[in-house]
PDB file of C-alpha atoms and ligand atoms in Angstrom:
ATOM      1  CA  UNK A   6       0.257  -0.174  -0.170  1.00 83.00           C
ATOM      2  CA  UNK A   7       1.762   3.521  -0.941  1.00 92.00           C
ATOM      3  CA  UNK A   8       1.163   5.860   2.214  1.00 97.00           C
ATOM      4  CA  UNK A   9       0.042   9.659   1.560  1.00 97.00           C
ATOM      5  CA  UNK A  10      -1.121  10.399   5.283  1.00 98.00           C
ATOM      6  CA  UNK A  11       1.266   8.397   7.167  1.00 98.00           C
ATOM      7  CA  UNK A  12       5.249   8.438   7.236  1.00 98.00           C
ATOM      8  CA  UNK A  13       6.281   4.737   8.152  1.00 97.00           C
ATOM      9  CA  UNK A  14      10.237   4.507   8.535  1.00 97.00           C
ATOM     10  CA  UNK A  15      11.658   1.379  10.046  1.00 97.00           C
ATOM     11  CA  UNK A  16      15.060   2.406  12.602  1.00 97.00           C
ATOM     12  CA  UNK A  17      16.565  -0.156  14.075  1.00 97.00           C
ATOM     13  CA  UNK A  18      13.560  -2.481  14.384  1.00 97.00           C
ATOM     14  CA  UNK A  19      11.290   0.499  15.607  1.00 98.00           C
ATOM     15  CA  UNK A  20       9.011   1.474  13.563  1.00 98.00           C
ATOM     16  CA  UNK A  21       8.308   5.349  13.518  1.00 98.00           C
ATOM     17  CA  UNK A  22       4.868   5.852  12.229  1.00 98.00           C
ATOM     18  CA  UNK A  23       3.908   9.521  11.948  1.00 98.00           C
ATOM     19  CA  UNK A  24       1.053  11.331  11.588  1.00 98.00           C
ATOM     20  CA  UNK A  25       1.622  13.397   7.995  1.00 98.00           C
ATOM     21  CA  UNK A  26      -1.644  15.325   7.641  1.00 98.00           C
ATOM     22  CA  UNK A  27      -0.267  18.826   9.278  1.00 98.00           C
ATOM     23  CA  UNK A  28      -1.991  21.428   7.662  1.00 97.00           C
ATOM     24  CA  UNK A  29      -5.134  19.820   9.553  1.00 98.00           C
ATOM     25  CA  UNK A  30      -3.486  19.286  12.341  1.00 98.00           C
ATOM     26  CA  UNK A  31      -2.723  15.836  11.562  1.00 98.00           C
ATOM     27  CA  UNK A  32      -7.081  15.291  11.646  1.00 98.00           C
ATOM     28  CA  UNK A  33      -7.878  11.592  10.990  1.00 98.00           C
ATOM     29  CA  UNK A  34      -9.704  10.611   8.110  1.00 97.00           C
ATOM     30  CA  UNK A  35     -11.038   7.604   5.898  1.00 97.00           C
ATOM     31  CA  UNK A  36      -7.942   7.511   3.668  1.00 97.00           C
ATOM     32  CA  UNK A  37      -4.971   8.031   7.000  1.00 98.00           C
ATOM     33  CA  UNK A  38      -7.141   5.132   9.213  1.00 98.00           C
ATOM     34  CA  UNK A  39      -6.713   2.778   6.125  1.00 98.00           C
ATOM     35  CA  UNK A  40      -3.124   3.595   6.023  1.00 98.00           C
ATOM     36  CA  UNK A  41      -2.253   3.122   9.883  1.00 98.00           C
ATOM     37  CA  UNK A  42      -4.957   0.195   9.872  1.00 98.00           C
ATOM     38  CA  UNK A  43      -2.027  -1.194   7.264  1.00 98.00           C
ATOM     39  CA  UNK A  44       0.895  -0.525   8.808  1.00 98.00           C
ATOM     40  CA  UNK A  45      -0.569  -1.739  12.331  1.00 98.00           C
ATOM     41  CA  UNK A  46      -1.334  -5.135  10.790  1.00 98.00           C
ATOM     42  CA  UNK A  47       2.091  -5.389   8.905  1.00 97.00           C
ATOM     43  CA  UNK A  48       4.019  -4.197  12.335  1.00 98.00           C
ATOM     44  CA  UNK A  49       2.505  -7.262  14.516  1.00 97.00           C
ATOM     45  CA  UNK A  50       3.380  -9.639  12.367  1.00 96.00           C
ATOM     46  CA  UNK A  51       6.865  -8.565  10.955  1.00 96.00           C
ATOM     47  CA  UNK A  52       9.472 -10.021  12.794  1.00 93.00           C
ATOM     48  CA  UNK A  53      12.352  -7.518  12.130  1.00 94.00           C
ATOM     49  CA  UNK A  54       9.456  -5.077  14.138  1.00 97.00           C
ATOM     50  CA  UNK A  55      10.220  -4.834  17.957  1.00 97.00           C
ATOM     51  CA  UNK A  56       8.114  -2.023  18.456  1.00 98.00           C
ATOM     52  CA  UNK A  57       5.918   1.160  16.668  1.00 98.00           C
ATOM     53  CA  UNK A  58       6.761   5.297  17.987  1.00 98.00           C
ATOM     54  CA  UNK A  59       3.641   6.558  17.238  1.00 98.00           C
ATOM     55  CA  UNK A  60       4.012  10.774  16.743  1.00 98.00           C
ATOM     56  CA  UNK A  61       2.193  13.909  14.728  1.00 98.00           C
ATOM     57  CA  UNK A  62       4.382  15.387  12.489  1.00 98.00           C
ATOM     58  CA  UNK A  63       5.417  19.423  13.026  1.00 97.00           C
ATOM     59  CA  UNK A  64       5.271  21.056  15.801  1.00 95.00           C
ATOM     60  CA  UNK A  65       1.599  22.186  17.329  1.00 98.00           C
ATOM     61  CA  UNK A  66      -0.473  18.687  16.771  1.00 98.00           C
ATOM     62  CA  UNK A  67      -0.174  14.385  18.035  1.00 98.00           C
ATOM     63  CA  UNK A  68      -3.930  14.742  16.216  1.00 98.00           C
ATOM     64  CA  UNK A  69      -6.329  17.162  16.543  1.00 98.00           C
ATOM     65  CA  UNK A  70      -9.357  14.397  16.074  1.00 98.00           C
ATOM     66  CA  UNK A  71     -11.283  12.692  13.900  1.00 98.00           C
ATOM     67  CA  UNK A  72     -11.886  15.063  10.898  1.00 97.00           C
ATOM     68  CA  UNK A  73     -14.940  16.052  11.173  1.00 97.00           C
ATOM     69  CA  UNK A  74     -15.424  17.267   7.482  1.00 96.00           C
ATOM     70  CA  UNK A  75     -15.692  13.677   6.796  1.00 96.00           C
ATOM     71  CA  UNK A  76     -19.114  13.102   9.312  1.00 95.00           C
ATOM     72  CA  UNK A  77     -20.504  16.020   8.830  1.00 93.00           C
ATOM     73  CA  UNK A  78     -23.865  14.795   7.360  1.00 94.00           C
ATOM     74  CA  UNK A  79     -23.676  11.437   8.645  1.00 97.00           C
ATOM     75  CA  UNK A  80     -26.927   9.826  10.270  1.00 97.00           C
ATOM     76  CA  UNK A  81     -27.111   7.205  13.492  1.00 98.00           C
ATOM     77  CA  UNK A  82     -26.431   4.422  10.908  1.00 98.00           C
ATOM     78  CA  UNK A  83     -23.343   6.118   9.011  1.00 97.00           C
ATOM     79  CA  UNK A  84     -21.821   7.115  12.234  1.00 97.00           C
ATOM     80  CA  UNK A  85     -22.397   3.465  14.385  1.00 98.00           C
ATOM     81  CA  UNK A  86     -20.193   2.084  11.073  1.00 98.00           C
ATOM     82  CA  UNK A  87     -18.120   4.901  11.212  1.00 97.00           C
ATOM     83  CA  UNK A  88     -16.733   3.917  14.819  1.00 98.00           C
ATOM     84  CA  UNK A  89     -17.340   0.249  14.705  1.00 98.00           C
ATOM     85  CA  UNK A  90     -15.255   0.218  11.616  1.00 97.00           C
ATOM     86  CA  UNK A  91     -12.456   2.480  13.196  1.00 98.00           C
ATOM     87  CA  UNK A  92     -12.328   0.272  16.542  1.00 98.00           C
ATOM     88  CA  UNK A  93     -11.950  -2.659  14.924  1.00 98.00           C
ATOM     89  CA  UNK A  94      -9.643  -1.878  11.875  1.00 98.00           C
ATOM     90  CA  UNK A  95      -7.210   0.871  14.078  1.00 98.00           C
ATOM     91  CA  UNK A  96      -8.139   1.632  17.594  1.00 98.00           C
ATOM     92  CA  UNK A  97      -8.389  -2.057  18.835  1.00 98.00           C
ATOM     93  CA  UNK A  98      -5.855  -3.602  16.400  1.00 98.00           C
ATOM     94  CA  UNK A  99      -3.325  -1.001  18.198  1.00 98.00           C
ATOM     95  CA  UNK A 100      -4.708  -1.477  21.686  1.00 98.00           C
ATOM     96  CA  UNK A 101      -3.692  -5.752  20.881  1.00 98.00           C
ATOM     97  CA  UNK A 102      -0.493  -5.091  18.788  1.00 98.00           C
ATOM     98  CA  UNK A 103       1.657  -7.820  19.659  1.00 98.00           C
ATOM     99  CA  UNK A 104       4.737  -5.090  20.158  1.00 98.00           C
ATOM    100  CA  UNK A 105       4.465  -2.089  22.505  1.00 98.00           C
ATOM    101  CA  UNK A 106       3.402   0.851  21.009  1.00 98.00           C
ATOM    102  CA  UNK A 107       4.641   3.919  22.579  1.00 99.00           C
ATOM    103  CA  UNK A 108       2.817   7.413  21.531  1.00 99.00           C
ATOM    104  CA  UNK A 109       4.854  10.583  21.231  1.00 99.00           C
ATOM    105  CA  UNK A 110       2.421  13.294  22.043  1.00 98.00           C
ATOM    106  CA  UNK A 111       3.885  16.735  20.295  1.00 98.00           C
ATOM    107  CA  UNK A 112       0.754  18.877  20.842  1.00 98.00           C
ATOM    108  CA  UNK A 113      -2.969  18.616  20.784  1.00 98.00           C
ATOM    109  CA  UNK A 114      -4.389  14.908  21.088  1.00 98.00           C
ATOM    110  CA  UNK A 115      -7.790  15.471  21.143  1.00 98.00           C
ATOM    111  CA  UNK A 116     -11.068  13.367  20.184  1.00 98.00           C
ATOM    112  CA  UNK A 117     -10.170  10.808  17.849  1.00 98.00           C
ATOM    113  CA  UNK A 118      -6.543  11.982  18.708  1.00 98.00           C
ATOM    114  CA  UNK A 119      -6.271  11.208  22.166  1.00 99.00           C
ATOM    115  CA  UNK A 120      -8.496   7.959  21.358  1.00 98.00           C
ATOM    116  CA  UNK A 121      -5.527   6.971  19.183  1.00 98.00           C
ATOM    117  CA  UNK A 122      -3.038   8.006  21.986  1.00 99.00           C
ATOM    118  CA  UNK A 123      -4.594   5.957  24.680  1.00 98.00           C
ATOM    119  CA  UNK A 124      -5.233   2.488  22.750  1.00 98.00           C
ATOM    120  CA  UNK A 125      -0.945   3.257  22.578  1.00 98.00           C
ATOM    121  CA  UNK A 126       0.689   0.968  25.641  1.00 98.00           C
ATOM    122  CA  UNK A 127       2.929   3.762  26.529  1.00 98.00           C
ATOM    123  CA  UNK A 128       2.154   7.487  26.525  1.00 99.00           C
ATOM    124  CA  UNK A 129       4.899  10.287  26.687  1.00 99.00           C
ATOM    125  CA  UNK A 130       3.883  14.018  26.309  1.00 98.00           C
ATOM    126  CA  UNK A 131       5.396  16.922  25.567  1.00 98.00           C
ATOM    127  CA  UNK A 132       5.231  19.345  27.864  1.00 98.00           C
ATOM    128  CA  UNK A 133       2.975  21.661  25.372  1.00 98.00           C
ATOM    129  CA  UNK A 134       0.457  19.220  24.812  1.00 98.00           C
ATOM    130  CA  UNK A 135      -2.884  19.773  25.509  1.00 98.00           C
ATOM    131  CA  UNK A 136      -5.640  16.663  25.461  1.00 98.00           C
ATOM    132  CA  UNK A 137      -9.518  16.442  25.783  1.00 98.00           C
ATOM    133  CA  UNK A 138     -11.713  14.587  24.577  1.00 98.00           C
ATOM    134  CA  UNK A 139     -14.407  17.643  23.150  1.00 98.00           C
ATOM    135  CA  UNK A 140     -17.013  15.701  21.306  1.00 98.00           C
ATOM    136  CA  UNK A 141     -19.796  16.981  23.288  1.00 98.00           C
ATOM    137  CA  UNK A 142     -19.358  20.519  22.181  1.00 98.00           C
ATOM    138  CA  UNK A 143     -19.887  19.140  18.448  1.00 97.00           C
ATOM    139  CA  UNK A 144     -23.282  17.409  20.553  1.00 97.00           C
ATOM    140  CA  UNK A 145     -21.487  14.055  19.680  1.00 98.00           C
ATOM    141  CA  UNK A 146     -19.222  11.556  22.144  1.00 98.00           C
ATOM    142  CA  UNK A 147     -16.345   9.840  21.847  1.00 98.00           C
ATOM    143  CA  UNK A 148     -16.873   6.545  19.330  1.00 98.00           C
ATOM    144  CA  UNK A 149     -13.112   5.264  18.330  1.00 98.00           C
ATOM    145  CA  UNK A 150     -13.395   4.330  22.564  1.00 98.00           C
ATOM    146  CA  UNK A 151     -12.737   6.936  24.353  1.00 98.00           C
ATOM    147  CA  UNK A 152     -15.596   6.334  27.067  1.00 98.00           C
ATOM    148  CA  UNK A 153     -14.094   2.869  28.119  1.00 97.00           C
ATOM    149  CA  UNK A 154     -10.387   4.016  28.124  1.00 98.00           C
ATOM    150  CA  UNK A 155     -10.295   7.131  29.442  1.00 98.00           C
ATOM    151  CA  UNK A 156     -12.218   5.826  32.680  1.00 98.00           C
ATOM    152  CA  UNK A 157      -9.997   2.450  32.635  1.00 97.00           C
ATOM    153  CA  UNK A 158      -7.134   4.869  32.590  1.00 98.00           C
ATOM    154  CA  UNK A 159      -7.541   7.372  34.958  1.00 98.00           C
ATOM    155  CA  UNK A 160     -11.168   6.426  36.649  1.00 97.00           C
ATOM    156  CA  UNK A 161     -14.746   7.132  36.429  1.00 98.00           C
ATOM    157  CA  UNK A 162     -14.404  11.005  38.291  1.00 98.00           C
ATOM    158  CA  UNK A 163     -11.556  12.199  35.874  1.00 98.00           C
ATOM    159  CA  UNK A 164     -13.337  10.555  33.026  1.00 98.00           C
ATOM    160  CA  UNK A 165     -16.801  12.178  33.562  1.00 98.00           C
ATOM    161  CA  UNK A 166     -15.645  15.624  34.510  1.00 98.00           C
ATOM    162  CA  UNK A 167     -13.022  15.457  31.067  1.00 98.00           C
ATOM    163  CA  UNK A 168     -15.597  14.054  28.251  1.00 98.00           C
ATOM    164  CA  UNK A 169     -19.029  16.120  30.047  1.00 98.00           C
ATOM    165  CA  UNK A 170     -16.944  19.219  30.117  1.00 98.00           C
ATOM    166  CA  UNK A 171     -14.830  19.125  27.184  1.00 98.00           C
ATOM    167  CA  UNK A 172     -11.563  20.247  28.968  1.00 98.00           C
ATOM    168  CA  UNK A 173      -8.699  20.204  27.567  1.00 98.00           C
ATOM    169  CA  UNK A 174      -5.524  19.483  30.112  1.00 98.00           C
ATOM    170  CA  UNK A 175      -1.861  20.073  30.302  1.00 98.00           C
ATOM    171  CA  UNK A 176       0.392  17.458  29.883  1.00 98.00           C
ATOM    172  CA  UNK A 177       1.316  18.278  34.025  1.00 98.00           C
ATOM    173  CA  UNK A 178      -2.327  17.931  35.211  1.00 98.00           C
ATOM    174  CA  UNK A 179      -2.917  14.574  32.466  1.00 98.00           C
ATOM    175  CA  UNK A 180      -0.010  12.613  34.217  1.00 98.00           C
ATOM    176  CA  UNK A 181      -1.078  13.749  37.576  1.00 98.00           C
ATOM    177  CA  UNK A 182      -4.557  12.169  36.447  1.00 98.00           C
ATOM    178  CA  UNK A 183      -2.401   8.877  35.355  1.00 98.00           C
ATOM    179  CA  UNK A 184      -3.635   9.573  31.386  1.00 98.00           C
ATOM    180  CA  UNK A 185       0.521  10.044  30.123  1.00 98.00           C
ATOM    181  CA  UNK A 186       3.238   7.934  31.701  1.00 98.00           C
ATOM    182  CA  UNK A 187       5.821  10.883  30.867  1.00 98.00           C
ATOM    183  CA  UNK A 188       5.864  14.170  30.406  1.00 98.00           C
ATOM    184  CA  UNK A 189       9.439  15.944  28.990  1.00 98.00           C
ATOM    185  CA  UNK A 190      10.487  19.217  26.593  1.00 98.00           C
ATOM    186  CA  UNK A 191       9.397  19.258  23.259  1.00 98.00           C
ATOM    187  CA  UNK A 192      12.975  18.714  21.848  1.00 98.00           C
ATOM    188  CA  UNK A 193      13.724  14.920  24.175  1.00 98.00           C
ATOM    189  CA  UNK A 194      10.267  13.472  23.212  1.00 98.00           C
ATOM    190  CA  UNK A 195      11.728  11.229  20.525  1.00 98.00           C
ATOM    191  CA  UNK A 196      14.533  10.653  22.629  1.00 98.00           C
ATOM    192  CA  UNK A 197      12.288   9.092  25.705  1.00 98.00           C
ATOM    193  CA  UNK A 198       9.726   7.354  23.699  1.00 98.00           C
ATOM    194  CA  UNK A 199      12.827   5.821  22.375  1.00 98.00           C
ATOM    195  CA  UNK A 200      14.866   5.428  25.194  1.00 98.00           C
ATOM    196  CA  UNK A 201      11.897   2.994  26.611  1.00 98.00           C
ATOM    197  CA  UNK A 202      11.366   1.190  23.093  1.00 98.00           C
ATOM    198  CA  UNK A 203      14.744   0.614  23.203  1.00 98.00           C
ATOM    199  CA  UNK A 204      14.576  -1.052  26.933  1.00 98.00           C
ATOM    200  CA  UNK A 205      12.164  -3.459  25.773  1.00 98.00           C
ATOM    201  CA  UNK A 206      13.665  -4.179  22.862  1.00 97.00           C
ATOM    202  CA  UNK A 207      16.437  -5.981  24.537  1.00 96.00           C
ATOM    203  CA  UNK A 208      13.031  -8.436  26.897  1.00 97.00           C
ATOM    204  CA  UNK A 209      12.200 -11.112  25.577  1.00 98.00           C
ATOM    205  CA  UNK A 210      10.051 -10.504  22.375  1.00 97.00           C
ATOM    206  CA  UNK A 211       7.297 -13.198  22.462  1.00 97.00           C
ATOM    207  CA  UNK A 212       7.057 -12.357  27.014  1.00 98.00           C
ATOM    208  CA  UNK A 213       6.668  -9.267  26.134  1.00 98.00           C
ATOM    209  CA  UNK A 214       3.509 -10.602  23.595  1.00 98.00           C
ATOM    210  CA  UNK A 215       2.143 -12.242  26.090  1.00 98.00           C
ATOM    211  CA  UNK A 216       2.544  -9.385  29.065  1.00 98.00           C
ATOM    212  CA  UNK A 217       0.432  -6.852  26.141  1.00 98.00           C
ATOM    213  CA  UNK A 218      -2.287  -9.826  26.064  1.00 98.00           C
ATOM    214  CA  UNK A 219      -2.554 -10.673  29.610  1.00 98.00           C
ATOM    215  CA  UNK A 220      -2.732  -6.501  30.965  1.00 98.00           C
ATOM    216  CA  UNK A 221      -5.008  -5.738  28.126  1.00 97.00           C
ATOM    217  CA  UNK A 222      -7.286  -8.518  29.892  1.00 97.00           C
ATOM    218  CA  UNK A 223      -7.273  -7.156  33.064  1.00 96.00           C
ATOM    219  CA  UNK A 224      -9.638  -4.957  32.061  1.00 89.00           C
ATOM    220  CA  UNK A 225     -12.013  -6.781  28.981  1.00 88.00           C
ATOM    221  CA  UNK A 226     -15.027  -7.606  30.996  1.00 88.00           C
ATOM    222  CA  UNK A 227     -15.207 -10.529  28.275  1.00 90.00           C
ATOM    223  CA  UNK A 228     -12.761 -12.675  29.442  1.00 96.00           C
ATOM    224  CA  UNK A 229     -11.331 -13.552  33.166  1.00 97.00           C
ATOM    225  CA  UNK A 230      -7.905 -12.448  33.724  1.00 98.00           C
ATOM    226  CA  UNK A 231      -6.719 -14.193  35.782  1.00 98.00           C
ATOM    227  CA  UNK A 232      -7.144 -16.961  33.606  1.00 98.00           C
ATOM    228  CA  UNK A 233      -5.729 -15.212  30.596  1.00 98.00           C
ATOM    229  CA  UNK A 234      -2.782 -14.581  32.677  1.00 98.00           C
ATOM    230  CA  UNK A 235      -1.863 -18.723  33.648  1.00 98.00           C
ATOM    231  CA  UNK A 236      -1.889 -19.116  29.914  1.00 98.00           C
ATOM    232  CA  UNK A 237       0.275 -16.817  29.016  1.00 98.00           C
ATOM    233  CA  UNK A 238       3.206 -17.954  31.258  1.00 98.00           C
ATOM    234  CA  UNK A 239       2.470 -21.688  30.312  1.00 98.00           C
ATOM    235  CA  UNK A 240       2.790 -20.909  26.809  1.00 97.00           C
ATOM    236  CA  UNK A 241       5.839 -18.828  27.850  1.00 98.00           C
ATOM    237  CA  UNK A 242       7.621 -22.953  28.787  1.00 98.00           C
ATOM    238  CA  UNK A 243       7.860 -23.865  25.930  1.00 97.00           C
ATOM    239  CA  UNK A 244      10.073 -21.117  23.900  1.00 97.00           C
ATOM    240  CA  UNK A 245      13.690 -20.870  23.362  1.00 97.00           C
ATOM    241  CA  UNK A 246      13.948 -17.198  24.885  1.00 97.00           C
ATOM    242  CA  UNK A 247      12.516 -18.837  28.508  1.00 98.00           C
ATOM    243  CA  UNK A 248      15.854 -21.437  27.927  1.00 97.00           C
ATOM    244  CA  UNK A 249      18.365 -18.085  27.211  1.00 97.00           C
ATOM    245  CA  UNK A 250      16.776 -16.325  29.964  1.00 97.00           C
ATOM    246  CA  UNK A 251      16.836 -19.114  32.764  1.00 97.00           C
ATOM    247  CA  UNK A 252      20.536 -20.027  31.601  1.00 97.00           C
ATOM    248  CA  UNK A 253      21.946 -16.682  30.748  1.00 97.00           C
ATOM    249  CA  UNK A 254      21.267 -15.922  34.296  1.00 97.00           C
ATOM    250  CA  UNK A 255      22.205 -19.250  36.079  1.00 97.00           C
ATOM    251  CA  UNK A 256      25.338 -18.376  33.651  1.00 97.00           C
ATOM    252  CA  UNK A 257      25.654 -14.950  34.851  1.00 97.00           C
ATOM    253  CA  UNK A 258      25.391 -13.237  31.518  1.00 97.00           C
ATOM    254  CA  UNK A 259      23.109 -10.926  28.670  1.00 96.00           C
ATOM    255  CA  UNK A 260      21.170 -13.157  27.566  1.00 97.00           C
ATOM    256  CA  UNK A 261      20.553 -13.166  23.572  1.00 96.00           C
ATOM    257  CA  UNK A 262      16.719 -13.551  22.936  1.00 97.00           C
ATOM    258  CA  UNK A 263      15.251 -14.697  19.239  1.00 94.00           C
ATOM    259  CA  UNK A 264      11.839 -14.384  20.044  1.00 95.00           C
ATOM    260  CA  UNK A 265      11.575 -17.841  19.125  1.00 95.00           C
TER     261      UNK A 265
HETATM  262  N1  COA B  30     -11.127  17.497  11.666  1.00 64.38           N
HETATM  263  C1  COA B  30     -11.177  18.599  11.047  1.00 64.38           C
HETATM  264  N2  COA B  30      -9.902  19.807  10.346  1.00 64.38           N
HETATM  265  C2  COA B  30      -9.721  19.732  11.817  1.00 64.38           C
HETATM  266  C3  COA B  30      -9.712  19.080  12.672  1.00 64.38           C
HETATM  267  C4  COA B  30     -10.786  18.094  12.917  1.00 64.38           C
HETATM  268  N3  COA B  30     -10.896  17.681  13.934  1.00 64.38           N
HETATM  269  N4  COA B  30      -8.795  20.267  13.822  1.00 64.38           N
HETATM  270  C5  COA B  30      -8.310  20.713  12.886  1.00 64.38           C
HETATM  271  N5  COA B  30      -8.452  20.723  11.474  1.00 64.38           N
HETATM  272  C6  COA B  30      -8.280  21.469  10.532  1.00 64.38           C
HETATM  273  C7  COA B  30      -8.521  22.742  10.391  1.00 64.38           C
HETATM  274  O1  COA B  30      -9.834  22.908  10.644  1.00 64.38           O
HETATM  275  C8  COA B  30      -8.056  24.651  10.088  1.00 64.38           C
HETATM  276  O2  COA B  30      -8.078  24.089   8.671  1.00 64.38           O
HETATM  277  P1  COA B  30      -7.953  25.217   7.776  1.00 64.38           P
HETATM  278  O3  COA B  30      -6.708  25.877   7.737  1.00 64.38           O
HETATM  279  O4  COA B  30      -8.148  24.672   6.194  1.00 64.38           O
HETATM  280  O5  COA B  30      -9.013  26.016   8.081  1.00 64.38           O
HETATM  281  C9  COA B  30      -6.693  23.354  10.944  1.00 64.38           C
HETATM  282  O6  COA B  30      -6.788  21.981  10.983  1.00 64.38           O
HETATM  283  C10 COA B  30      -6.074  24.424  11.145  1.00 64.38           C
HETATM  284  O7  COA B  30      -6.227  24.526  12.764  1.00 64.38           O
HETATM  285  P2  COA B  30      -7.337  26.088  13.095  1.00 64.38           P
HETATM  286  O8  COA B  30      -9.007  25.263  14.147  1.00 64.38           O
HETATM  287  O9  COA B  30      -7.120  26.895  12.360  1.00 64.38           O
HETATM  288  O10 COA B  30      -6.210  26.352  14.364  1.00 64.38           O
HETATM  289  P3  COA B  30      -6.296  26.617  15.827  1.00 64.38           P
HETATM  290  O11 COA B  30      -4.727  26.811  16.387  1.00 64.38           O
HETATM  291  O12 COA B  30      -6.831  27.644  15.552  1.00 64.38           O
HETATM  292  O13 COA B  30      -6.800  25.417  16.864  1.00 64.38           O
HETATM  293  C11 COA B  30      -7.707  23.514  17.782  1.00 64.38           C
HETATM  294  C12 COA B  30      -6.562  24.281  16.785  1.00 64.38           C
HETATM  295  C13 COA B  30      -7.012  22.087  17.556  1.00 64.38           C
HETATM  296  C14 COA B  30      -8.041  24.187  19.063  1.00 64.38           C
HETATM  297  C15 COA B  30      -9.219  23.511  17.085  1.00 64.38           C
HETATM  298  O14 COA B  30      -8.378  23.340  15.463  1.00 64.38           O
HETATM  299  C16 COA B  30      -9.617  22.484  16.967  1.00 64.38           C
HETATM  300  O15 COA B  30     -10.752  22.861  17.674  1.00 64.38           O
HETATM  301  N6  COA B  30     -10.482  21.619  16.521  1.00 64.38           N
HETATM  302  C17 COA B  30     -11.756  20.488  16.747  1.00 64.38           C
HETATM  303  C18 COA B  30     -11.203  19.127  18.067  1.00 64.38           C
HETATM  304  C19 COA B  30     -12.196  18.378  17.790  1.00 64.38           C
HETATM  305  O16 COA B  30     -13.159  18.557  18.018  1.00 64.38           O
HETATM  306  N7  COA B  30     -11.604  17.384  17.704  1.00 64.38           N
HETATM  307  C20 COA B  30     -12.453  16.519  17.983  1.00 64.38           C
HETATM  308  C21 COA B  30     -13.556  15.310  16.568  1.00 64.38           C
HETATM  309  S1  COA B  30     -14.070  14.333  17.141  1.00 64.38           S
END
């Protein structure tokens, strides 16, 4: 697939995905979402990709939301389809990606933009980032999982306040309520996100993938997370990386994991 709205670069086994519609503050239109879905699917299955760094082009925005101009005349059925397709192909796919995904939030993360960041496993924000779910000021609610993921991340009280006031909050406030993991100077944003991804790269890839499945299941009401953990724990014992990790520990050397 040719990408027109995202920049796709694999460097040192990390996929750098940059949302690239700077003139529209990187708003998510249909074509862009299809490209993102394709890139996530590639990263999920390609052994050469060990993690994803997701960010927005330019200095102003990570993503300022879904592209409002595309759904201004939608009816209920079209709205439902928009949310369902986006959730399945992009937002859930990102959350369930077996490779760690770090969002580097470089500016506005609003509506679908904050929902995209919340679907990532870890969030790092630059100090100038502004975050919010302003949909009720458009007569809507979040539709790409925002009501669920925000509530899971920060609890009901903060989620209600952010969603029904449509307030934008600072990166520091987002960190206070657990919405982002780290806040750094704008100039240090990519380096901090890469530092995290490079640390994960030293760990056993299949164990990292199992950890993602198990942690995601903690907040999934359709499954018993404890049972999922037992299964994923057991699976790790069948991997070469488990044998290598234990041997390396006993032999007092650094492990060399192969992802097998
Ligand atoms: N959808 C479509 N276009 C968008 C957009 C979105 N979510 N967010 C920004 N844009 C476009 C603007 O229409 C403008 O395009 P134009 O230059 O062709 O007119 C361009 O991006 C720049 O945005 P602008 O509003 O001029 O920048 P600003 O600095 O004055 O304001 C924001 C920045 C983020 C406060 C403002 O753009 C905004 O409120 N965006 C919508 C946020 C939102 O409601 N998101 C949830 C959508 S469900």
